[in-house]
Amino acid sequence: MVKISIIVPIYNAEKYLEQCLQSIKNQTLKDIEVICVDDGSTDSSPQIMDRFQNEDQRFKVIHKSNGGNGHSMNTGLAAATGEYIGCVEADDYIENNMFEKLYMYTNNGTVDIVKSNFWNCYENEDGSIKKVVNEERSNMPEIATPFTIKEYPQILWGHPSIWSGIYKRSLIEDNGIKFKEAKGGGWVDNPFFFETMCCAKSIIWTARPFYTRMAAAVPNMISLNLYLEVRAISISWVLSPISAINSEKNTFKNKNICLIPLLSDLMQSSPL
C-alpha cells in the first residue's frame, strides 16, 4: 500500500496542467500514486497527462465522459489504494515537500486528517503574480497533539480547501463519505470538508502553507446574491440526514449540531 493517493480532477486545464503535474512528480515523498481523472477534456490536457503516465509509473490516468468535479473525485476515490488521500486541482501547484511533511504529521498513520494552510495566487491582468498566505484561519493555533472539532471548531472557518490536507482512506470509506455529483455545480468540496472533519477522531493543523491556489475573484457578471445562493445550496447538502456518531468519542451525535452556528457566518462571508 502506498502512503498517499493523490487525486487530480482535470477538465480543460492545459494552461496550468504541466506545472501542476510536475510539482506532484517532484515530491520528496516517493511512495505515492497519482490518479489523474480526465473529465472529458477537449483541449490538450489528455495528451499531457498521458505523457506523465508514460514517463512515471506512479501516474495513473482515467479518461471518462464529462460528469463534473464531484464525479471525477469519486472516480479517483474508487481507484485509490493509498493509506491517505490527497488531491490537487489541475490549475494549482504544490511545494516539493508537501506530502512528505503532511505525512510526517500523521504519527505513523494514526491521525485521521492533517490540514495545512495555503497560498492564494492572484494573476493580474498585466500578467504579474501576487502570492499571499491565506489568513482565514489566523485564529487557529499551532497544536502539537491531535484534536477534534469539538475542541477547536475554528478549523471549520474559511475556505474548505480540501486540497491542503490529507485524509485517511479508512475514514472516508468507513463513513461512506463521497462527493456530491452535481454536474456543472461548484462547491462540491463543502460537504466533503464538513463530513470528514466531523467524523475525524484526530486532526492535526499546521499554519505552514504548502499549496498554491490560483485564486480568482467571482466574475463580474455573477451577482453576489447569486453567488451566495450557490453556497446556500452546497451548505444544504451538508445538512442532509446522516447517521449518528457516538458522542462518547468526542464527536457529535449529529453533524448538524456543529454546522448550524456557522451558517449565518458562511452566508454573510465575502466570496472566496
Tab-separated table of N, CA and C in Angstrom, residues 24-95:
chain	number	residue	atom	x	y	z
A	24	ILE	N	3.819	17.640	-8.574
A	24	ILE	CA	3.491	16.373	-7.898
A	24	ILE	C	4.576	15.338	-8.167
A	25	LYS	N	5.035	15.293	-9.393
A	25	LYS	CA	6.089	14.343	-9.756
A	25	LYS	C	7.361	14.586	-8.950
A	26	ASN	N	7.614	15.838	-8.597
A	26	ASN	CA	8.837	16.202	-7.885
A	26	ASN	C	8.749	16.004	-6.369
A	27	GLN	N	7.689	15.406	-5.879
A	27	GLN	CA	7.526	15.250	-4.435
A	27	GLN	C	8.678	14.466	-3.811
A	28	THR	N	9.147	14.960	-2.664
A	28	THR	CA	10.207	14.249	-1.952
A	28	THR	C	9.710	12.944	-1.350
A	29	LEU	N	8.400	12.851	-1.096
A	29	LEU	CA	7.801	11.570	-0.707
A	29	LEU	C	7.563	10.776	-1.980
A	30	LYS	N	8.290	9.706	-2.149
A	30	LYS	CA	8.220	8.927	-3.390
A	30	LYS	C	7.131	7.864	-3.359
A	31	ASP	N	6.707	7.475	-2.160
A	31	ASP	CA	5.736	6.388	-2.011
A	31	ASP	C	4.313	6.922	-2.195
A	32	ILE	N	4.008	7.316	-3.431
A	32	ILE	CA	2.706	7.896	-3.754
A	32	ILE	C	2.178	7.281	-5.051
A	33	GLU	N	0.876	7.451	-5.259
A	33	GLU	CA	0.292	7.201	-6.568
A	33	GLU	C	-0.491	8.452	-6.951
A	34	VAL	N	-0.481	8.766	-8.240
A	34	VAL	CA	-1.131	9.976	-8.727
A	34	VAL	C	-2.231	9.570	-9.700
A	35	ILE	N	-3.465	9.822	-9.326
A	35	ILE	CA	-4.613	9.413	-10.142
A	35	ILE	C	-5.160	10.635	-10.866
A	36	CYS	N	-4.875	10.725	-12.151
A	36	CYS	CA	-5.353	11.831	-12.978
A	36	CYS	C	-6.682	11.428	-13.606
A	37	VAL	N	-7.736	12.164	-13.299
A	37	VAL	CA	-9.060	11.841	-13.817
A	37	VAL	C	-9.449	12.882	-14.857
A	38	ASP	N	-9.447	12.465	-16.113
A	38	ASP	CA	-9.808	13.340	-17.225
A	38	ASP	C	-11.322	13.364	-17.369
A	39	ASP	N	-11.916	14.535	-17.130
A	39	ASP	CA	-13.371	14.679	-17.141
A	39	ASP	C	-13.871	15.097	-18.531
A	40	GLY	N	-13.426	14.365	-19.551
A	40	GLY	CA	-13.879	14.654	-20.909
A	40	GLY	C	-13.284	15.913	-21.496
A	41	SER	N	-12.013	16.176	-21.201
A	41	SER	CA	-11.361	17.389	-21.702
A	41	SER	C	-11.343	17.420	-23.228
A	42	THR	N	-11.454	18.635	-23.779
A	42	THR	CA	-11.440	18.813	-25.235
A	42	THR	C	-10.203	19.579	-25.697
A	43	ASP	N	-9.294	19.913	-24.754
A	43	ASP	CA	-8.051	20.582	-25.139
A	43	ASP	C	-6.918	19.559	-25.111
A	44	SER	N	-5.697	20.002	-24.874
A	44	SER	CA	-4.556	19.075	-24.895
A	44	SER	C	-4.287	18.425	-23.541
A	45	SER	N	-5.172	18.618	-22.575
A	45	SER	CA	-4.970	18.022	-21.243
A	45	SER	C	-4.791	16.506	-21.285
A	46	PRO	N	-5.596	15.753	-22.059
A	46	PRO	CA	-5.409	14.296	-22.087
A	46	PRO	C	-4.020	13.890	-22.545
A	47	GLN	N	-3.476	14.580	-23.518
A	47	GLN	CA	-2.139	14.252	-24.007
A	47	GLN	C	-1.071	14.549	-22.949
A	48	ILE	N	-1.257	15.631	-22.221
A	48	ILE	CA	-0.291	15.996	-21.181
A	48	ILE	C	-0.267	14.942	-20.077
A	49	MET	N	-1.448	14.555	-19.591
A	49	MET	CA	-1.472	13.570	-18.500
A	49	MET	C	-1.019	12.188	-18.983
A	50	ASP	N	-1.327	11.842	-20.221
A	50	ASP	CA	-0.860	10.568	-20.765
A	50	ASP	C	0.662	10.524	-20.821
A	51	ARG	N	1.277	11.645	-21.151
A	51	ARG	CA	2.743	11.707	-21.196
A	51	ARG	C	3.335	11.473	-19.813
A	52	PHE	N	2.749	12.072	-18.789
A	52	PHE	CA	3.247	11.847	-17.436
A	52	PHE	C	3.085	10.382	-17.040
A	53	GLN	N	1.995	9.756	-17.449
A	53	GLN	CA	1.786	8.346	-17.144
A	53	GLN	C	2.842	7.482	-17.827
A	54	ASN	N	3.202	7.831	-19.047
A	54	ASN	CA	4.201	7.057	-19.784
A	54	ASN	C	5.598	7.225	-19.199
A	55	GLU	N	5.841	8.387	-18.579
A	55	GLU	CA	7.161	8.671	-18.040
A	55	GLU	C	7.339	8.208	-16.595
A	56	ASP	N	6.247	8.041	-15.875
A	56	ASP	CA	6.329	7.730	-14.441
A	56	ASP	C	5.213	6.748	-14.091
A	57	GLN	N	5.594	5.556	-13.663
A	57	GLN	CA	4.602	4.506	-13.393
A	57	GLN	C	3.710	4.815	-12.201
A	58	ARG	N	4.047	5.826	-11.413
A	58	ARG	CA	3.198	6.209	-10.285
A	58	ARG	C	1.952	6.960	-10.752
A	59	PHE	N	1.973	7.462	-11.979
A	59	PHE	CA	0.826	8.183	-12.532
A	59	PHE	C	-0.135	7.201	-13.198
A	60	LYS	N	-1.416	7.344	-12.861
A	60	LYS	CA	-2.472	6.529	-13.465
A	60	LYS	C	-3.520	7.474	-14.040
A	61	VAL	N	-3.866	7.295	-15.301
A	61	VAL	CA	-4.808	8.189	-15.968
A	61	VAL	C	-6.127	7.467	-16.210
A	62	ILE	N	-7.214	8.128	-15.869
A	62	ILE	CA	-8.559	7.614	-16.142
A	62	ILE	C	-9.265	8.619	-17.047
A	63	HIS	N	-9.606	8.190	-18.258
A	63	HIS	CA	-10.360	9.041	-19.174
A	63	HIS	C	-11.837	8.665	-19.084
A	64	LYS	N	-12.683	9.668	-18.951
A	64	LYS	CA	-14.120	9.411	-18.873
A	64	LYS	C	-14.879	10.571	-19.498
A	65	SER	N	-16.168	10.372	-19.710
A	65	SER	CA	-17.004	11.447	-20.236
A	65	SER	C	-17.241	12.487	-19.150
A	66	ASN	N	-17.627	13.673	-19.556
A	66	ASN	CA	-17.797	14.781	-18.626
A	66	ASN	C	-18.914	14.507	-17.620
A	67	GLY	N	-18.570	14.604	-16.335
A	67	GLY	CA	-19.558	14.359	-15.285
A	67	GLY	C	-19.458	15.336	-14.143
A	68	GLY	N	-18.511	16.276	-14.222
A	68	GLY	CA	-18.341	17.257	-13.169
A	68	GLY	C	-17.267	16.875	-12.170
A	69	ASN	N	-16.865	17.865	-11.367
A	69	ASN	CA	-15.776	17.674	-10.413
A	69	ASN	C	-16.088	16.603	-9.375
A	70	GLY	N	-17.317	16.588	-8.866
A	70	GLY	CA	-17.680	15.596	-7.855
A	70	GLY	C	-17.564	14.178	-8.379
A	71	HIS	N	-18.020	13.967	-9.611
A	71	HIS	CA	-17.926	12.642	-10.222
A	71	HIS	C	-16.466	12.252	-10.430
A	72	SER	N	-15.635	13.224	-10.833
A	72	SER	CA	-14.209	12.940	-11.029
A	72	SER	C	-13.536	12.548	-9.724
A	73	MET	N	-13.868	13.258	-8.648
A	73	MET	CA	-13.268	12.932	-7.359
A	73	MET	C	-13.714	11.560	-6.878
A	74	ASN	N	-14.978	11.219	-7.059
A	74	ASN	CA	-15.455	9.894	-6.663
A	74	ASN	C	-14.802	8.797	-7.495
A	75	THR	N	-14.565	9.085	-8.766
A	75	THR	CA	-13.857	8.132	-9.627
A	75	THR	C	-12.447	7.905	-9.099
A	76	GLY	N	-11.788	8.974	-8.692
A	76	GLY	CA	-10.452	8.857	-8.125
A	76	GLY	C	-10.447	8.109	-6.805
A	77	LEU	N	-11.423	8.389	-5.956
A	77	LEU	CA	-11.519	7.689	-4.669
A	77	LEU	C	-11.699	6.188	-4.871
A	78	ALA	N	-12.502	5.812	-5.853
A	78	ALA	CA	-12.751	4.397	-6.113
A	78	ALA	C	-11.487	3.678	-6.582
A	79	ALA	N	-10.596	4.420	-7.231
A	79	ALA	CA	-9.368	3.814	-7.763
A	79	ALA	C	-8.203	3.879	-6.780
A	80	ALA	N	-8.337	4.665	-5.729
A	80	ALA	CA	-7.231	4.903	-4.799
A	80	ALA	C	-6.916	3.680	-3.954
A	81	THR	N	-5.637	3.457	-3.714
A	81	THR	CA	-5.187	2.342	-2.879
A	81	THR	C	-4.336	2.814	-1.707
A	82	GLY	N	-4.102	4.120	-1.587
A	82	GLY	CA	-3.187	4.642	-0.584
A	82	GLY	C	-3.735	4.627	0.826
A	83	GLU	N	-2.836	4.746	1.783
A	83	GLU	CA	-3.218	4.841	3.188
A	83	GLU	C	-3.963	6.151	3.429
A	84	TYR	N	-3.515	7.210	2.758
A	84	TYR	CA	-4.154	8.518	2.849
A	84	TYR	C	-4.553	9.007	1.464
A	85	ILE	N	-5.509	9.933	1.450
A	85	ILE	CA	-5.983	10.550	0.220
A	85	ILE	C	-5.626	12.034	0.236
A	86	GLY	N	-5.068	12.508	-0.874
A	86	GLY	CA	-4.844	13.933	-1.071
A	86	GLY	C	-5.386	14.302	-2.435
A	87	CYS	N	-5.516	15.584	-2.702
A	87	CYS	CA	-5.949	15.988	-4.035
A	87	CYS	C	-5.299	17.320	-4.397
A	88	VAL	N	-5.128	17.527	-5.680
A	88	VAL	CA	-4.558	18.767	-6.201
A	88	VAL	C	-5.403	19.201	-7.386
A	89	GLU	N	-5.862	20.459	-7.376
A	89	GLU	CA	-6.610	20.978	-8.512
A	89	GLU	C	-5.663	21.183	-9.682
A	90	ALA	N	-6.165	20.982	-10.902
A	90	ALA	CA	-5.318	20.951	-12.090
A	90	ALA	C	-4.677	22.284	-12.435
A	91	ASP	N	-5.198	23.387	-11.903
A	91	ASP	CA	-4.596	24.691	-12.190
A	91	ASP	C	-3.763	25.222	-11.021
A	92	ASP	N	-3.508	24.376	-10.029
A	92	ASP	CA	-2.704	24.758	-8.872
A	92	ASP	C	-1.381	24.008	-8.883
A	93	TYR	N	-0.513	24.314	-7.908
A	93	TYR	CA	0.731	23.558	-7.769
A	93	TYR	C	1.139	23.521	-6.305
A	94	ILE	N	2.059	22.625	-5.975
A	94	ILE	CA	2.407	22.387	-4.574
A	94	ILE	C	3.917	22.417	-4.371
A	95	GLU	N	4.318	22.653	-3.118
A	95	GLU	CA	5.726	22.600	-2.758
A	95	GLU	C	6.229	21.165	-2.873
